[in-house]
mmCIF file of C-alpha atoms (C1' of nucleotides) in Angstrom:
data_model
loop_
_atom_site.group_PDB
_atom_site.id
_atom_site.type_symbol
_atom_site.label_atom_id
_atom_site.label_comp_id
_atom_site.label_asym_id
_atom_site.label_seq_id
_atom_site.Cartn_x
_atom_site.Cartn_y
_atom_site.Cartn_z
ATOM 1 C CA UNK A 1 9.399 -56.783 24.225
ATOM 2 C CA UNK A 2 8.898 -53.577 26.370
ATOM 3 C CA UNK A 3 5.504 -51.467 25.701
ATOM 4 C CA UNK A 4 3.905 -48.789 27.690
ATOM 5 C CA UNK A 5 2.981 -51.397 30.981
ATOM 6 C CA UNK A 6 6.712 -52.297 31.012
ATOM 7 C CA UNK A 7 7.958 -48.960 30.643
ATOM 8 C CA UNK A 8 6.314 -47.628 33.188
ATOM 9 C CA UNK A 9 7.363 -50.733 35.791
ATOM 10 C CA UNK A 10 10.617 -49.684 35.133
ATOM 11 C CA UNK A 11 10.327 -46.181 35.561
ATOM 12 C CA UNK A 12 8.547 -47.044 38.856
ATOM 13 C CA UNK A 13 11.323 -49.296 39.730
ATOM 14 C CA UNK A 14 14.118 -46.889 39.202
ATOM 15 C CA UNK A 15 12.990 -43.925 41.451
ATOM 16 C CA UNK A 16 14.827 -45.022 44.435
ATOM 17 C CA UNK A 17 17.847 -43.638 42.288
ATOM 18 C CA UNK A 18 16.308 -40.199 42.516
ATOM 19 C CA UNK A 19 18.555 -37.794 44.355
ATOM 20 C CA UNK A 20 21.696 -39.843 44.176
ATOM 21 C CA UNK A 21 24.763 -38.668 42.240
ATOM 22 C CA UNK A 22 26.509 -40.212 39.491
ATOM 23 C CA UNK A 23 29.871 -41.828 39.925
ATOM 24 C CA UNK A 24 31.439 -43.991 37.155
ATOM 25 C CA UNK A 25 30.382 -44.748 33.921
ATOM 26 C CA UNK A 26 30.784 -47.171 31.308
ATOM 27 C CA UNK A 27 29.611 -46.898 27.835
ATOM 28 C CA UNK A 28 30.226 -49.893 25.420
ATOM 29 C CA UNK A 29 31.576 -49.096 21.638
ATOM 30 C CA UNK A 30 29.082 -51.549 20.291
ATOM 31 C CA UNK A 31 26.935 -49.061 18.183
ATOM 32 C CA UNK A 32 23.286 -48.213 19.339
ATOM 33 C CA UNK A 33 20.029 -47.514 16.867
ATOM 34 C CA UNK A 34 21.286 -44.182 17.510
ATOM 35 C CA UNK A 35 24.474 -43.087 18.833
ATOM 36 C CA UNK A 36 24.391 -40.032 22.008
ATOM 37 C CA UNK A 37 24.374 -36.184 20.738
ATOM 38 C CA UNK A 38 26.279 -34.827 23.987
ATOM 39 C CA UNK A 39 29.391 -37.355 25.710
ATOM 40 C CA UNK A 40 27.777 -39.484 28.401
ATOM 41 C CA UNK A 41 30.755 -38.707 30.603
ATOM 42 C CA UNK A 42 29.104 -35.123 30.958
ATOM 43 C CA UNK A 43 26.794 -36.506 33.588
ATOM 44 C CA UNK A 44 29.981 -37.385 35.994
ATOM 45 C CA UNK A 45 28.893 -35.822 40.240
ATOM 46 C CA UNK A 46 24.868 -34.877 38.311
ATOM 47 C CA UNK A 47 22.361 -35.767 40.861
ATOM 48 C CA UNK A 48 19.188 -37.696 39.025
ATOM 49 C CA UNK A 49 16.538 -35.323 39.669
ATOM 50 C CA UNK A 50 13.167 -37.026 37.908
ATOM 51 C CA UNK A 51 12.347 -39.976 36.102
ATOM 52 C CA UNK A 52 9.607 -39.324 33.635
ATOM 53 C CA UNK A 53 8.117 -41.464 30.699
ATOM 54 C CA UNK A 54 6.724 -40.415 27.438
ATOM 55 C CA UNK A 55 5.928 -43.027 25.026
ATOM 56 C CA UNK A 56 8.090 -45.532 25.370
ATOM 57 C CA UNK A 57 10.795 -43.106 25.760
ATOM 58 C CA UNK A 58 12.631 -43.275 29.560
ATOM 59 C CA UNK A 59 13.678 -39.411 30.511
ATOM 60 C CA UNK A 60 16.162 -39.111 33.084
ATOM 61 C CA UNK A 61 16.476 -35.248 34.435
ATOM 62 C CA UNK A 62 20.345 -34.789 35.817
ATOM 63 C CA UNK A 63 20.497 -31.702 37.827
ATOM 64 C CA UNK A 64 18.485 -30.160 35.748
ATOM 65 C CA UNK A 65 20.740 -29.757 32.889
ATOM 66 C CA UNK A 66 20.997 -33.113 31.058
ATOM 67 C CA UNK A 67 18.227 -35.446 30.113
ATOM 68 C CA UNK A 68 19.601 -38.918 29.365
ATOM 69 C CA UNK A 69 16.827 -40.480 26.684
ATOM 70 C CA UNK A 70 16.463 -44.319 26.876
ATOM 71 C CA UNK A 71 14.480 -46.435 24.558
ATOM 72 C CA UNK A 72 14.542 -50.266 24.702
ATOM 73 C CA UNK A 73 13.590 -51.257 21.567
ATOM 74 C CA UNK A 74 12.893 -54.664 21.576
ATOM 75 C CA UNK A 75 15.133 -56.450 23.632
ATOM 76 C CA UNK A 76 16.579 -53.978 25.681
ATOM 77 C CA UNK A 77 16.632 -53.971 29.599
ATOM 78 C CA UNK A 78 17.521 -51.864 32.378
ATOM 79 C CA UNK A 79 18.656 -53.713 35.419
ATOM 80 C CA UNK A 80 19.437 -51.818 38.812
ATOM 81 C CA UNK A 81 21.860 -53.630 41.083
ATOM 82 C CA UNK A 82 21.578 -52.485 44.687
ATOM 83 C CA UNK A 83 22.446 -53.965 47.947
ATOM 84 C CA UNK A 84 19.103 -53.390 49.454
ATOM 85 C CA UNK A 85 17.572 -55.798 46.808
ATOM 86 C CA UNK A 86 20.183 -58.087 46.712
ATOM 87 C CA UNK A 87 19.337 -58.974 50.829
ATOM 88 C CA UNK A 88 15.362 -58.127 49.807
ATOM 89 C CA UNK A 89 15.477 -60.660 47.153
ATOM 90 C CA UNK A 90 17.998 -63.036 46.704
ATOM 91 C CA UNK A 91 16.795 -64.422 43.633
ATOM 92 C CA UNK A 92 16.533 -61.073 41.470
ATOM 93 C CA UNK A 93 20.026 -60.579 42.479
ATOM 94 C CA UNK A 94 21.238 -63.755 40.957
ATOM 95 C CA UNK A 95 19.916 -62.709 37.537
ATOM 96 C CA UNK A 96 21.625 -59.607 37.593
ATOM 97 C CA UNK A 97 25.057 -60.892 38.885
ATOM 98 C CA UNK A 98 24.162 -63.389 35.673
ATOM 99 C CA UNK A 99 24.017 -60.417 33.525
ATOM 100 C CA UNK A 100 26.721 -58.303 34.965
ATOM 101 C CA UNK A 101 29.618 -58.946 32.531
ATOM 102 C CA UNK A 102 28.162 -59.746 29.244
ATOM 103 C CA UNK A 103 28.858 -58.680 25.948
ATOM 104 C CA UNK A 104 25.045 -57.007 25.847
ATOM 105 C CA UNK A 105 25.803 -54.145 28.539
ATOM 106 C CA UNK A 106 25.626 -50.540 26.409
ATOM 107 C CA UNK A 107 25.868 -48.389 29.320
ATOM 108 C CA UNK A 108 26.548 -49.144 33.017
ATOM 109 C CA UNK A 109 26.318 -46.116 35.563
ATOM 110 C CA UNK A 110 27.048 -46.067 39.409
ATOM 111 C CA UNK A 111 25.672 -44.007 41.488
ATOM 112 C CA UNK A 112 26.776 -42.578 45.670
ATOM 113 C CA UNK A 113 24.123 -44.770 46.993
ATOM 114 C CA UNK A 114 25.730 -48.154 45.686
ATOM 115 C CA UNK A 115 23.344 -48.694 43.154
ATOM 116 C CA UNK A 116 24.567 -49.807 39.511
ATOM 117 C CA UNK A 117 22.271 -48.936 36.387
ATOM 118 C CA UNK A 118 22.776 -51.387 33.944
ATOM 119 C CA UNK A 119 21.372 -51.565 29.956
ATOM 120 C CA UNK A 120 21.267 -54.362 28.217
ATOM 121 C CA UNK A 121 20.285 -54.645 24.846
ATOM 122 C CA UNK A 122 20.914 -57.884 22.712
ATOM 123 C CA UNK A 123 19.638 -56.667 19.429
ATOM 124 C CA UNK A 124 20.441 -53.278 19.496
ATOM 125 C CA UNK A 125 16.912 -51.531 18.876
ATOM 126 C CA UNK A 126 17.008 -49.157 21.809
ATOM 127 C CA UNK A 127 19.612 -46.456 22.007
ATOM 128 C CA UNK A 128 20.552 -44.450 24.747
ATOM 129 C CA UNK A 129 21.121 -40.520 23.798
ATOM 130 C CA UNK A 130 21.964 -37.681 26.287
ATOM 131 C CA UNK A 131 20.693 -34.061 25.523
ATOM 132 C CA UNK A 132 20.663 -30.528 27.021
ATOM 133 C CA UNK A 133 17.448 -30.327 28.829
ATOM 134 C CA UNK A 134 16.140 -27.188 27.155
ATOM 135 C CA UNK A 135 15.980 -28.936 24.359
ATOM 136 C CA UNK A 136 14.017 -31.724 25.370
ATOM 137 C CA UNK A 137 10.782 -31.215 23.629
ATOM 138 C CA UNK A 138 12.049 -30.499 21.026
ATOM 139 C CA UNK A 139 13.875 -33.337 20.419
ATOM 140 C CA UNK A 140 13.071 -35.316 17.099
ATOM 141 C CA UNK A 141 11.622 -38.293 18.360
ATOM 142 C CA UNK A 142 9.595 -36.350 21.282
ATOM 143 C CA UNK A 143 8.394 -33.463 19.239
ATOM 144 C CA UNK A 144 5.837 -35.506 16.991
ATOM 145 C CA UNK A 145 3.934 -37.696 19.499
ATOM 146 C CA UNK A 146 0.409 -38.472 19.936
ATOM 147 C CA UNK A 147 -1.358 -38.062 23.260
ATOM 148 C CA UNK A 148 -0.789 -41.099 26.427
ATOM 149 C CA UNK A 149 -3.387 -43.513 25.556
ATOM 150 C CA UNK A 150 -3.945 -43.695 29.492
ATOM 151 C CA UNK A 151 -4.853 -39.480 30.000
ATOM 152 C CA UNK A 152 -7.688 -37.915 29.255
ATOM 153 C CA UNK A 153 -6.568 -36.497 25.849
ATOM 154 C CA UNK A 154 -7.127 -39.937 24.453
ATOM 155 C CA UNK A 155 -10.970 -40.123 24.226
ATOM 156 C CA UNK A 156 -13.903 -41.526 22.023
ATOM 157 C CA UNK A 157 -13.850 -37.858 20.641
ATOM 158 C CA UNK A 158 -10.312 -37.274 19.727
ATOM 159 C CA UNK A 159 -9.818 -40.857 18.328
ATOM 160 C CA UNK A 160 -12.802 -40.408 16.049
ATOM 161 C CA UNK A 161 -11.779 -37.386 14.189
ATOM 162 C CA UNK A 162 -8.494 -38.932 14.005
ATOM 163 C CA UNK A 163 -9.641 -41.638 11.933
ATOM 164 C CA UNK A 164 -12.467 -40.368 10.195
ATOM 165 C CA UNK A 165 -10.344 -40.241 7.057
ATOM 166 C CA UNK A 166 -7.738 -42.948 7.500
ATOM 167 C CA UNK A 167 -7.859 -45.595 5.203
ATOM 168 C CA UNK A 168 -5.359 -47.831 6.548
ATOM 169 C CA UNK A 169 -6.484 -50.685 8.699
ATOM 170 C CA UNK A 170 -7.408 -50.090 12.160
ATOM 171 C CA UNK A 171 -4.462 -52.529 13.902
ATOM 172 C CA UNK A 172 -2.036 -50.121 12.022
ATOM 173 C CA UNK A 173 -3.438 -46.919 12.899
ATOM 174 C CA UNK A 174 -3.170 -47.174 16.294
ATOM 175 C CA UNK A 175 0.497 -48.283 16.205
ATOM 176 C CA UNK A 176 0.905 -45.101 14.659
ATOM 177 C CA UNK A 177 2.564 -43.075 17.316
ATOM 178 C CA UNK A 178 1.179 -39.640 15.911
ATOM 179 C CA UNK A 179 -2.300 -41.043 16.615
ATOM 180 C CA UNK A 180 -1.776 -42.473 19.896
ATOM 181 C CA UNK A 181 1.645 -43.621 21.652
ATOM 182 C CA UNK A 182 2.796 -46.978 23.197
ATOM 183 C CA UNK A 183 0.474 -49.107 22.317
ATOM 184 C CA UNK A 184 2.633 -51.643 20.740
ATOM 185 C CA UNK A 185 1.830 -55.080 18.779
ATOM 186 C CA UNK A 186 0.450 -56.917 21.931
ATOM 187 C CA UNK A 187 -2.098 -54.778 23.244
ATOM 188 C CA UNK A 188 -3.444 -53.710 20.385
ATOM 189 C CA UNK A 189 -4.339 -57.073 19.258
ATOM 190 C CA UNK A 190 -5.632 -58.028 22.750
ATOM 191 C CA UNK A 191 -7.653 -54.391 22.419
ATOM 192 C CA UNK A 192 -9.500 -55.331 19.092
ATOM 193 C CA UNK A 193 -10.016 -58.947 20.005
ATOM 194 C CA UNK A 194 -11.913 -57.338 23.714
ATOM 195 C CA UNK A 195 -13.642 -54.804 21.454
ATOM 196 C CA UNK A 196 -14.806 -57.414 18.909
ATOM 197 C CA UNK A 197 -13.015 -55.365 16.007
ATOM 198 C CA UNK A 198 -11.586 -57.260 13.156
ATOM 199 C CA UNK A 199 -8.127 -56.069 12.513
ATOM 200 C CA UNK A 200 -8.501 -55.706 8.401
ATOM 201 C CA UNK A 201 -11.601 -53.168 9.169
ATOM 202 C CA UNK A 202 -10.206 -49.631 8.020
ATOM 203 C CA UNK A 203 -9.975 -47.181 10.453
ATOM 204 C CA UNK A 204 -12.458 -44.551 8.820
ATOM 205 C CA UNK A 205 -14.979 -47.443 8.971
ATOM 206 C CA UNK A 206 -15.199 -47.632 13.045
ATOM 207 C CA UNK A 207 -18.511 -46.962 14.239
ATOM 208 C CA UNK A 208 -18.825 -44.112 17.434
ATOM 209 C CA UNK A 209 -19.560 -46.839 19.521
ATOM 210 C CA UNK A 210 -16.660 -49.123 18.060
ATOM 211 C CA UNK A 211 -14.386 -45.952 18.845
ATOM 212 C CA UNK A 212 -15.485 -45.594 22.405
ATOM 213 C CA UNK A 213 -15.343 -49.448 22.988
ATOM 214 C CA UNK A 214 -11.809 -49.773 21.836
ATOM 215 C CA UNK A 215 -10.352 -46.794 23.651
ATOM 216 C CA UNK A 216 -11.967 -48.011 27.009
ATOM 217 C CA UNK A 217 -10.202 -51.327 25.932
ATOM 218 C CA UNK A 218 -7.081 -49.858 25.583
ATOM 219 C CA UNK A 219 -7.244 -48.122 28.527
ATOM 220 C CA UNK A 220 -8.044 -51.315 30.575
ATOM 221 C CA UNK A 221 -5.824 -53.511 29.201
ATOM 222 C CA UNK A 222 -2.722 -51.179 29.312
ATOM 223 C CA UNK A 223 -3.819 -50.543 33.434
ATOM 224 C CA UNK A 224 -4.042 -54.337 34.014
ATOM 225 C CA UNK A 225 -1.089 -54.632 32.117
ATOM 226 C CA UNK A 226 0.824 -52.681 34.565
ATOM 227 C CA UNK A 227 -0.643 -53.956 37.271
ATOM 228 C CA UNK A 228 0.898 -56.817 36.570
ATOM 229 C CA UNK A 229 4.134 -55.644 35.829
ATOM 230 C CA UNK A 230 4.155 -55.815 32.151
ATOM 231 C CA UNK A 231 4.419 -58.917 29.763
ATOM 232 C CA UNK A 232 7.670 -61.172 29.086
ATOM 233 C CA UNK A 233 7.790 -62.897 26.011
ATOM 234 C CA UNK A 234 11.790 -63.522 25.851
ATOM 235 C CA UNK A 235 13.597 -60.663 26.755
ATOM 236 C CA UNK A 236 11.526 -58.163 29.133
ATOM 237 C CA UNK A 237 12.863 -58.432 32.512
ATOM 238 C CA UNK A 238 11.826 -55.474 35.146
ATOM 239 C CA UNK A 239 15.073 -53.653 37.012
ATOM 240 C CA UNK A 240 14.573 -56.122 39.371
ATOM 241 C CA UNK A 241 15.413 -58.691 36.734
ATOM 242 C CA UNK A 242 12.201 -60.332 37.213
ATOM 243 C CA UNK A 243 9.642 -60.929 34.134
ATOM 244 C CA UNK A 244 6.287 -59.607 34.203
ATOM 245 C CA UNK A 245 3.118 -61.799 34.248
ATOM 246 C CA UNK A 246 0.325 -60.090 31.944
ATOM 247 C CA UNK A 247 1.470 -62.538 28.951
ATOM 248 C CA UNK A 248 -0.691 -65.317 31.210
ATOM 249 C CA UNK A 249 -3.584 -63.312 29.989
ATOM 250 C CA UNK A 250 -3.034 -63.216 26.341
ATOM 251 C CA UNK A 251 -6.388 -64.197 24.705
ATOM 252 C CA UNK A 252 -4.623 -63.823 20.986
ATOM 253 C CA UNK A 253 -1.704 -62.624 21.019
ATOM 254 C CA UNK A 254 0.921 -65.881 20.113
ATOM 255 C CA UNK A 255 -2.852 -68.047 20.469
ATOM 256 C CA UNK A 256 -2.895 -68.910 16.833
ATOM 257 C CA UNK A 257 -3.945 -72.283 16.085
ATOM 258 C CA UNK A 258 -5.625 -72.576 19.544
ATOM 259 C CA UNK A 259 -9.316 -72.146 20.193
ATOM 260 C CA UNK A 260 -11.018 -68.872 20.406
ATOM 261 C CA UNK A 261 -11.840 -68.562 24.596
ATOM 262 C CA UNK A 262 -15.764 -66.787 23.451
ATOM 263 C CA UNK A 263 -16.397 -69.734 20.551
ATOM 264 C CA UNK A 264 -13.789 -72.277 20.701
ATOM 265 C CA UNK A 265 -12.786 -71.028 16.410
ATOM 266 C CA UNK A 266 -9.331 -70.957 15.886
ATOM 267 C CA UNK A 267 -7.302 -67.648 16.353
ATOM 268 C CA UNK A 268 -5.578 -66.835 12.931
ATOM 269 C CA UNK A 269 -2.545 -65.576 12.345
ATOM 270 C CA UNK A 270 -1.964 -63.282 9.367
ATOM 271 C CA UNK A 271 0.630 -60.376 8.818
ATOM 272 C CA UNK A 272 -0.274 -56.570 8.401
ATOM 273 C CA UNK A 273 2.474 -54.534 7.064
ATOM 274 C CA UNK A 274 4.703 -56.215 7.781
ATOM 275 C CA UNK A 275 3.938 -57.099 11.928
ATOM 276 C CA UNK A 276 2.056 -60.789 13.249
ATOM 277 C CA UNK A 277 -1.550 -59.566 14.398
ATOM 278 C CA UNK A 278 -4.184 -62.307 15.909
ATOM 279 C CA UNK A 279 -7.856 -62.432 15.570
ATOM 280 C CA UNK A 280 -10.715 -64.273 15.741
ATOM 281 C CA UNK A 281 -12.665 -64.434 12.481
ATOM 282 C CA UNK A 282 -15.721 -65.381 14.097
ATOM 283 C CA UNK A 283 -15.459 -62.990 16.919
ATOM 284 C CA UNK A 284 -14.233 -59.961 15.479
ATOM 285 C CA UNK A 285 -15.985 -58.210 12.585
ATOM 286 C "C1'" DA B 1 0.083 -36.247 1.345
ATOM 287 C "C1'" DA B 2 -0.601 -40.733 2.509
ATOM 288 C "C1'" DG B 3 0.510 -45.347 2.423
ATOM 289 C "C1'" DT B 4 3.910 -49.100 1.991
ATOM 290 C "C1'" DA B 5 8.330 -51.374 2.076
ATOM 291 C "C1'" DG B 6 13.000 -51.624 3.595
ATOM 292 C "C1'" DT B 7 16.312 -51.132 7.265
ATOM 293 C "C1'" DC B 8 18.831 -51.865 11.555
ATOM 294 C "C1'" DC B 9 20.158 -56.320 14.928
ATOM 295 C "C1'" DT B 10 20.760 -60.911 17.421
ATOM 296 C "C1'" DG B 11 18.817 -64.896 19.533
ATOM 297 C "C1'" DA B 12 15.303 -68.381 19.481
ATOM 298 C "C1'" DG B 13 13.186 -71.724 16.893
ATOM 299 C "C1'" DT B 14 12.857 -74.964 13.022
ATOM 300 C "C1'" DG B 15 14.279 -78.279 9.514
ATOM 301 C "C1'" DC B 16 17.620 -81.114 7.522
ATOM 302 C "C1'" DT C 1 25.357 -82.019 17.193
ATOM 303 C "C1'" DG C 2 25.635 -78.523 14.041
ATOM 304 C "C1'" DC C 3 24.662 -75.790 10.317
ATOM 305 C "C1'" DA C 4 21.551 -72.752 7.512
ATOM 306 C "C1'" DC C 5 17.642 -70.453 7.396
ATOM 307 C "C1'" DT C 6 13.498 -67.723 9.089
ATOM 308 C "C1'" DC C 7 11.204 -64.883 12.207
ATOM 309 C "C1'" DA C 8 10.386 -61.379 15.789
ATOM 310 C "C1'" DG C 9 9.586 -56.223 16.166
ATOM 311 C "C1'" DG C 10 9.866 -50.088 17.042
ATOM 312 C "C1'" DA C 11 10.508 -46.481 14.543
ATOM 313 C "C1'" DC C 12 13.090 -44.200 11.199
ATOM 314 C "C1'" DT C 13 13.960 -43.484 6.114
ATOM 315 C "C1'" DA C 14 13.007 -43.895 1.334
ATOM 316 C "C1'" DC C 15 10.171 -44.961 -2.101
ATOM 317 C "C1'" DT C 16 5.555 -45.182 -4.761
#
DNA sequence: AAGTAGTCCTGAGTGC
DNA sequence: TGCACTCAGGACTACT
């Protein structure tokens, strides 16, 4: 499922696209979490200007007039198809011919260089919505948002006054996206268990040092994260078509019923409003 | 106001 | 083999 680490691989992966104009498109009539404010044929000849990421949230910037929003819910993918990578890496290319016709495709758009954007979303969390640029910030699902747990806005200092008067457990707080953004089911599990912070603990009861321990965590284990291009559990594949590898580092997430790797007790599974978190009774408290 | 539960969706996994 | 069922999860909406 695509977090912040895979997010960002893909936004990395796409900016070879930047400068190239738009030919055809193709937009499926399979309805999306959300369907598109403004007709996605209005970015016909628009040159892709920037790629940025906000949450989990892909912004493309067309000639500075259109900004195509892209989330990819939970099974979503967005596969580019050039010829440079299909000679570069034969394999990748395989997947995506794979992938090129199926019933999952929402939105397919060609662009001069040869290159084929393709998004693929089997369960239909994501959406894909184009807007006028202008309004981009203040556009519902961009106007609320917490700061990026990886910039210095996210610190011991902020988080603690943020949760000095939260009740709700700690594992649900920080999911919260007005707290902090992207840091989805996995990583926040693998952030308490590397903090030593049970996930029942409410979030007004955190200790200062707890606080600064499990931002730093955070922070570490989102950067490794996309240093290793993200974690695949079924779905993610980067726009090469290639999983990621972080999910070989998992020390609870999925681990329940196996031993703790600190004291060999056994991870437990149990379910927090309504989403699977992992811990380790013994090491977390 | 804050917290909780329900909702959307399909594919993988499980049990019979 | 095939069917029926459960589960996964982000983020919105509706309810307590």
């Amino acid at each position: 499922m695509p977090e912040l680490p895979e997010v960002e691989t893909i936004r990395h992966g796409l900016s070879e696209l930047i400068g190239c104009k738009v030919g055809d498109i193709f937009r499926s009539d399979k309805k999306l979490r959300i369907g598109s404010t403004l007709d996605l044929s209005l970015l016909n000849h628009k040159i892709l200007n920037k790629i940025n990421r906000r949450a989990r949230y892909l912004i493309l910037d067309f000639s500075g007039e259109y900004s195509l929003i892209v989330h990819l819910g939970m099974s979503g993918s967005i596969v580019l198809n050039s010829k440079d990578s299909a000679t570069k890496n034969k394999l990748a290319q395989n997947k995506i011919e794979a992938k090129k016709h199926t019933k999952h495709d929402h939105f397919i758009c060609e662009f001069n260089n040869g290159a084929r954007l393709v998004f693929n979303d089997p369960r239909r969390f994501g959406f894909i919505d184009l807007i006028y640029t202008q309004n981009l910030w203040q556009y519902k699902m961009l106007a609320k948002l917490g700061p990026e747990p990886l910039l210095a806005q996210f610190n011991a200092q902020y988080l603690a006054k943020k949760l000095c008067h939260k009740k709700t457990n700690i594992k649900t707080t920080m999911m919260d996206n007005e707290i902090v953004v992207g840091v989805g089911n996995i990583y926040i599990n693998e952030s308490l268990f590397a903090s030593a912070i049970s996930p029942l603990r409410s979030a007004s009861s955190l200790t200062k040092d707890e606080i600064a321990k499990l931002v730093k965590n955070i922070k570490n284990i989102l950067k490794k994260a996309i240093k290793l291009g993200g974690s695949s559990i079924n779905d993610y594949v980067n726009h090469e078509g290639e999983k990621g590898n972080f999910q070989n580092n998992f020390k609870v997430y999925g681990n329940n019923g196996k031993k703790c790797l600190l004291c060999n007790d056994i991870i437990t599974k149990i379910v927090q409003n309504g989403r699977s978190s992992f811990y380790c009774k013994n090491c977390q408290k």
